[in-house]
Amino acid sequence: MFIDVAMKKINGLISFFEEYREIGFLNALQTAKEIALKMEIDPKFPQRREYKRKKHFDEISNDTSSSVSQSEQESFRVYYFIYIVDQAITSLTTRFEQYQQYDNIFGFLFDSEKLLSLDDMTLKSCCKPLETSLKKDEQSDIDGNDLYVELKLLLHLLPKEKMSSIDILKFLKRVDCFPDTTIAYRIMLTIPVTVASAEISFSKLKILKSYLRSTMTQERLNGLALMTIERNLLDKVTYEYII
């Protein structure tokens, strides 16, 4: 999974939900009625009891200003359908904002087309923020000026066809003379696109370190957790050879 691909998918999904919010209710209602008829259920919204507030003796009655109560269908659309769709849009938008930050930092490295479309000034202006984002305590993983020089040379060596970020990294490994560029691509490609793997890892901890195994050392816990997470790789290992 790549961040640029995930950004396109989530952006398209947000657009779908925004359109579905406006025009999707009637289609969803028709589908629900068909399902209800197949299940021999009367396809209608239940009638709600109308609550009336008791008026005080000195209160002036004003029937003309009383609001018209919503129908059951309209109430369901406003308080359930639109609410659920808005929740989905909000969650996806929040996730998209995180990807947008990655795009602002690593976006020019996503594929060869983006690299080739940049002029010298734009390319140099992209390398400096990347160096800053990878800096901690005055130590950085890359040097922005060296990265700029390497990328200028790399643009003349890359094939003409479009290459993804993983293809560019494989090309860099074969050439083996672009240290800062290789580090930048390795960091970008190891940024987690989803949090599913991390959630699975945390859920395994409770199974590994239970109340009956509370005295387990950290080294053993790390080993068991790694074996559980990488179980697909572990199945291919020959234990006799390791022993």
Short mmCIF file of C-alpha atoms in Angstrom, two decimals:
data_model
loop_
_atom_site.label_atom_id
_atom_site.label_comp_id
_atom_site.label_asym_id
_atom_site.label_seq_id
_atom_site.Cartn_x
_atom_site.Cartn_y
_atom_site.Cartn_z
CA MET A 1 0.00 0.00 0.00
CA PHE A 2 1.30 3.44 -0.98
CA ILE A 3 0.34 6.79 0.55
CA ASP A 4 -0.35 8.43 -2.82
CA VAL A 5 -2.70 5.59 -3.82
CA ALA A 6 -4.44 5.73 -0.43
CA MET A 7 -4.90 9.51 -0.80
CA LYS A 8 -6.61 9.09 -4.17
CA LYS A 9 -8.90 6.35 -2.81
CA ILE A 10 -9.90 8.30 0.30
CA ASN A 11 -10.43 11.51 -1.68
CA GLY A 12 -12.73 9.63 -4.06
CA LEU A 13 -14.56 8.05 -1.12
CA ILE A 14 -15.13 11.46 0.49
CA SER A 15 -16.57 12.78 -2.79
CA PHE A 16 -18.85 9.73 -2.99
CA PHE A 17 -20.22 10.25 0.52
CA GLU A 18 -20.73 13.99 -0.07
CA GLU A 19 -22.81 13.20 -3.16
CA TYR A 20 -24.55 10.29 -1.41
CA ARG A 21 -25.56 12.63 1.43
CA GLU A 22 -27.57 14.75 -0.98
CA ILE A 23 -29.13 12.20 -3.34
CA GLY A 24 -28.66 8.80 -1.71
CA PHE A 25 -31.52 8.74 0.77
CA LEU A 26 -34.31 7.88 -1.67
CA ASN A 27 -32.28 5.05 -3.21
CA ALA A 28 -31.44 3.70 0.25
CA LEU A 29 -35.10 3.98 1.24
CA GLN A 30 -36.21 2.04 -1.84
CA THR A 31 -33.66 -0.70 -1.16
CA ALA A 32 -34.80 -0.94 2.46
CA LYS A 33 -38.44 -1.29 1.37
CA GLU A 34 -37.54 -4.14 -1.00
CA ILE A 35 -35.65 -5.94 1.77
CA ALA A 36 -38.57 -5.41 4.18
CA LEU A 37 -41.06 -6.87 1.68
CA LYS A 38 -38.88 -9.96 1.21
CA MET A 39 -38.80 -10.40 4.97
CA GLU A 40 -42.60 -9.89 5.12
CA ILE A 41 -42.26 -6.71 7.16
CA ASP A 42 -44.55 -3.74 6.64
CA PRO A 43 -42.27 -1.11 4.97
CA LYS A 44 -43.28 1.96 6.92
CA PHE A 45 -41.84 4.04 9.72
CA PRO A 46 -43.45 3.55 13.14
CA GLN A 47 -45.77 6.29 14.32
CA ARG A 48 -44.23 8.22 17.18
CA ARG A 49 -46.24 9.57 20.02
CA GLU A 50 -46.49 13.34 19.91
CA TYR A 51 -45.55 14.92 23.19
CA LYS A 52 -47.27 18.15 24.19
CA ARG A 53 -46.04 20.45 26.90
CA LYS A 54 -48.51 21.41 29.56
CA LYS A 55 -49.17 25.13 29.56
CA HIS A 56 -49.28 27.26 32.66
CA PHE A 57 -52.42 29.16 33.57
CA ASP A 58 -50.85 32.55 32.78
CA GLU A 59 -49.27 31.46 29.47
CA ILE A 60 -50.67 33.00 26.30
CA SER A 61 -51.57 30.47 23.63
CA ASN A 62 -49.98 31.14 20.28
CA ASP A 63 -51.04 28.45 17.83
CA THR A 64 -49.91 30.40 14.77
CA SER A 65 -46.25 30.28 15.79
CA SER A 66 -46.14 26.56 16.59
CA SER A 67 -43.79 24.66 14.30
CA VAL A 68 -45.04 21.89 12.08
CA SER A 69 -43.79 18.52 13.31
CA GLN A 70 -41.62 16.51 10.94
CA SER A 71 -42.88 13.33 9.34
CA GLU A 72 -41.35 10.03 10.45
CA GLN A 73 -39.49 9.67 7.16
CA GLU A 74 -38.05 13.17 7.30
CA SER A 75 -37.10 12.73 10.96
CA PHE A 76 -35.25 9.50 10.09
CA ARG A 77 -33.43 11.23 7.23
CA VAL A 78 -32.30 14.18 9.39
CA TYR A 79 -31.44 12.47 12.67
CA TYR A 80 -30.13 9.12 11.41
CA PHE A 81 -29.19 9.00 7.71
CA ILE A 82 -27.49 12.40 7.47
CA TYR A 83 -25.92 11.96 10.91
CA ILE A 84 -24.28 8.64 9.95
CA VAL A 85 -23.05 9.94 6.58
CA ASP A 86 -21.62 13.09 8.23
CA GLN A 87 -19.77 10.92 10.74
CA ALA A 88 -18.20 8.95 7.88
CA ILE A 89 -17.20 12.14 6.03
CA THR A 90 -15.65 13.61 9.20
CA SER A 91 -13.63 10.46 9.93
CA LEU A 92 -12.35 10.21 6.36
CA THR A 93 -11.50 13.92 6.25
CA THR A 94 -9.47 13.61 9.46
CA ARG A 95 -7.59 10.66 8.00
CA PHE A 96 -7.06 12.55 4.73
CA GLU A 97 -5.52 15.48 6.63
CA GLN A 98 -2.81 13.15 8.00
CA TYR A 99 -2.05 11.92 4.49
CA GLN A 100 -1.99 15.52 3.26
CA GLN A 101 0.83 16.28 5.69
CA TYR A 102 2.83 13.37 4.26
CA ASP A 103 2.07 14.65 0.76
CA ASN A 104 3.44 18.10 1.64
CA ILE A 105 6.70 16.52 2.83
CA PHE A 106 7.24 13.47 0.58
CA GLY A 107 4.89 14.26 -2.32
CA PHE A 108 7.62 15.06 -4.84
CA LEU A 109 9.05 11.54 -4.37
CA PHE A 110 5.84 9.61 -5.02
CA ASP A 111 6.66 8.66 -8.62
CA SER A 112 9.02 9.50 -11.46
CA GLU A 113 6.46 11.70 -13.24
CA LYS A 114 6.34 14.13 -10.31
CA LEU A 115 10.13 14.24 -10.13
CA LEU A 116 10.49 14.94 -13.85
CA SER A 117 7.84 17.68 -13.74
CA LEU A 118 9.79 19.78 -11.19
CA ASP A 119 12.21 22.51 -12.20
CA ASP A 120 15.44 23.15 -10.32
CA MET A 121 14.06 25.82 -7.98
CA THR A 122 10.98 23.77 -7.05
CA LEU A 123 13.05 20.65 -6.51
CA LYS A 124 15.43 22.49 -4.20
CA SER A 125 12.54 24.02 -2.26
CA CYS A 126 11.14 20.50 -1.68
CA CYS A 127 14.41 19.03 -0.37
CA LYS A 128 14.91 21.53 2.45
CA PRO A 129 11.55 20.90 4.22
CA LEU A 130 12.21 17.15 3.97
CA GLU A 131 15.56 17.61 5.75
CA THR A 132 13.83 19.69 8.45
CA SER A 133 11.10 17.10 9.01
CA LEU A 134 13.73 14.35 9.45
CA LYS A 135 15.83 16.38 11.91
CA LYS A 136 15.98 15.87 15.66
CA ASP A 137 18.41 17.47 18.11
CA GLU A 138 20.35 19.11 15.26
CA GLN A 139 20.90 15.71 13.62
CA SER A 140 19.15 14.86 10.36
CA ASP A 141 18.89 11.62 8.43
CA ILE A 142 19.61 13.42 5.15
CA ASP A 143 21.21 16.60 3.89
CA GLY A 144 18.88 18.74 1.78
CA ASN A 145 21.58 20.09 -0.53
CA ASP A 146 23.07 16.62 -1.13
CA LEU A 147 19.60 15.24 -1.80
CA TYR A 148 18.99 17.99 -4.35
CA VAL A 149 22.24 17.20 -6.19
CA GLU A 150 21.50 13.46 -6.16
CA LEU A 151 17.98 13.93 -7.49
CA LYS A 152 19.21 16.19 -10.31
CA LEU A 153 21.59 13.44 -11.41
CA LEU A 154 18.97 10.73 -10.86
CA LEU A 155 16.54 12.46 -13.24
CA HIS A 156 18.98 11.86 -16.10
CA LEU A 157 19.39 8.17 -15.23
CA LEU A 158 15.80 7.08 -14.66
CA PRO A 159 14.02 5.24 -17.50
CA LYS A 160 11.45 7.15 -19.53
CA GLU A 161 8.48 5.05 -18.42
CA LYS A 162 6.58 5.93 -15.26
CA MET A 163 8.06 4.39 -12.12
CA SER A 164 6.46 4.10 -8.70
CA SER A 165 8.33 4.87 -5.49
CA ILE A 166 9.14 1.20 -4.86
CA ASP A 167 10.48 0.84 -8.42
CA ILE A 168 12.72 3.88 -7.91
CA LEU A 169 14.06 2.41 -4.66
CA LYS A 170 14.88 -0.87 -6.43
CA PHE A 171 16.68 1.13 -9.14
CA LEU A 172 18.66 3.01 -6.47
CA LYS A 173 19.74 -0.27 -4.86
CA ARG A 174 21.14 -1.45 -8.20
CA VAL A 175 23.05 1.78 -8.80
CA ASP A 176 24.16 2.20 -5.14
CA CYS A 177 25.54 5.74 -5.37
CA PHE A 178 22.65 7.86 -4.05
CA PRO A 179 22.82 7.53 -0.23
CA ASP A 180 20.53 10.43 0.76
CA THR A 181 17.93 9.61 -1.88
CA THR A 182 17.90 5.97 -0.81
CA ILE A 183 17.36 6.94 2.84
CA ALA A 184 14.54 9.34 1.88
CA TYR A 185 12.72 6.65 -0.11
CA ARG A 186 13.23 4.02 2.59
CA ILE A 187 11.72 6.32 5.22
CA MET A 188 8.80 7.26 2.98
CA LEU A 189 8.00 3.65 2.10
CA THR A 190 8.04 2.53 5.75
CA ILE A 191 5.45 5.11 6.88
CA PRO A 192 2.37 3.05 7.87
CA VAL A 193 -0.57 3.69 5.55
CA THR A 194 -3.03 2.03 7.95
CA VAL A 195 -2.97 1.28 11.67
CA ALA A 196 -4.35 -2.25 11.30
CA SER A 197 -0.98 -3.95 11.86
CA ALA A 198 -0.31 -1.92 15.01
CA GLU A 199 -3.77 -2.72 16.39
CA ILE A 200 -3.22 -6.43 15.75
CA SER A 201 0.11 -6.25 17.57
CA PHE A 202 -1.45 -4.63 20.65
CA SER A 203 -4.29 -7.14 20.71
CA LYS A 204 -1.75 -9.98 20.76
CA LEU A 205 -0.01 -8.60 23.86
CA LYS A 206 -2.91 -9.55 26.14
CA ILE A 207 -2.77 -13.10 24.80
CA LEU A 208 1.00 -13.39 25.22
CA LYS A 209 1.32 -11.75 28.64
CA SER A 210 -1.66 -12.94 30.65
CA TYR A 211 -2.23 -12.86 34.41
CA LEU A 212 -0.62 -16.29 34.70
CA ARG A 213 2.52 -15.13 32.86
CA SER A 214 2.93 -11.75 34.53
CA THR A 215 6.58 -12.34 35.45
CA MET A 216 7.69 -12.62 31.82
CA THR A 217 10.83 -10.63 31.02
CA GLN A 218 10.85 -7.91 28.38
CA GLU A 219 13.26 -9.84 26.15
CA ARG A 220 11.02 -12.92 26.07
CA LEU A 221 7.93 -10.79 25.48
CA ASN A 222 9.60 -9.03 22.53
CA GLY A 223 10.62 -12.39 21.05
CA LEU A 224 7.16 -13.94 21.38
CA ALA A 225 5.48 -10.80 20.01
CA LEU A 226 7.79 -10.74 16.98
CA MET A 227 7.17 -14.44 16.32
CA THR A 228 3.41 -13.87 16.51
CA ILE A 229 3.41 -10.83 14.24
CA GLU A 230 5.73 -12.44 11.66
CA ARG A 231 4.12 -15.88 11.83
CA ASN A 232 3.85 -16.11 8.02
CA LEU A 233 7.62 -15.74 7.77
CA LEU A 234 8.13 -18.08 10.69
CA ASP A 235 6.22 -20.89 8.94
CA LYS A 236 8.93 -20.95 6.26
CA VAL A 237 11.78 -21.30 8.76
CA THR A 238 13.35 -24.71 9.39
CA TYR A 239 13.74 -25.13 13.16
CA GLU A 240 16.30 -27.93 12.86
CA TYR A 241 18.57 -25.64 10.84
CA ILE A 242 18.34 -22.88 13.48
CA ILE A 243 19.07 -25.30 16.34
#
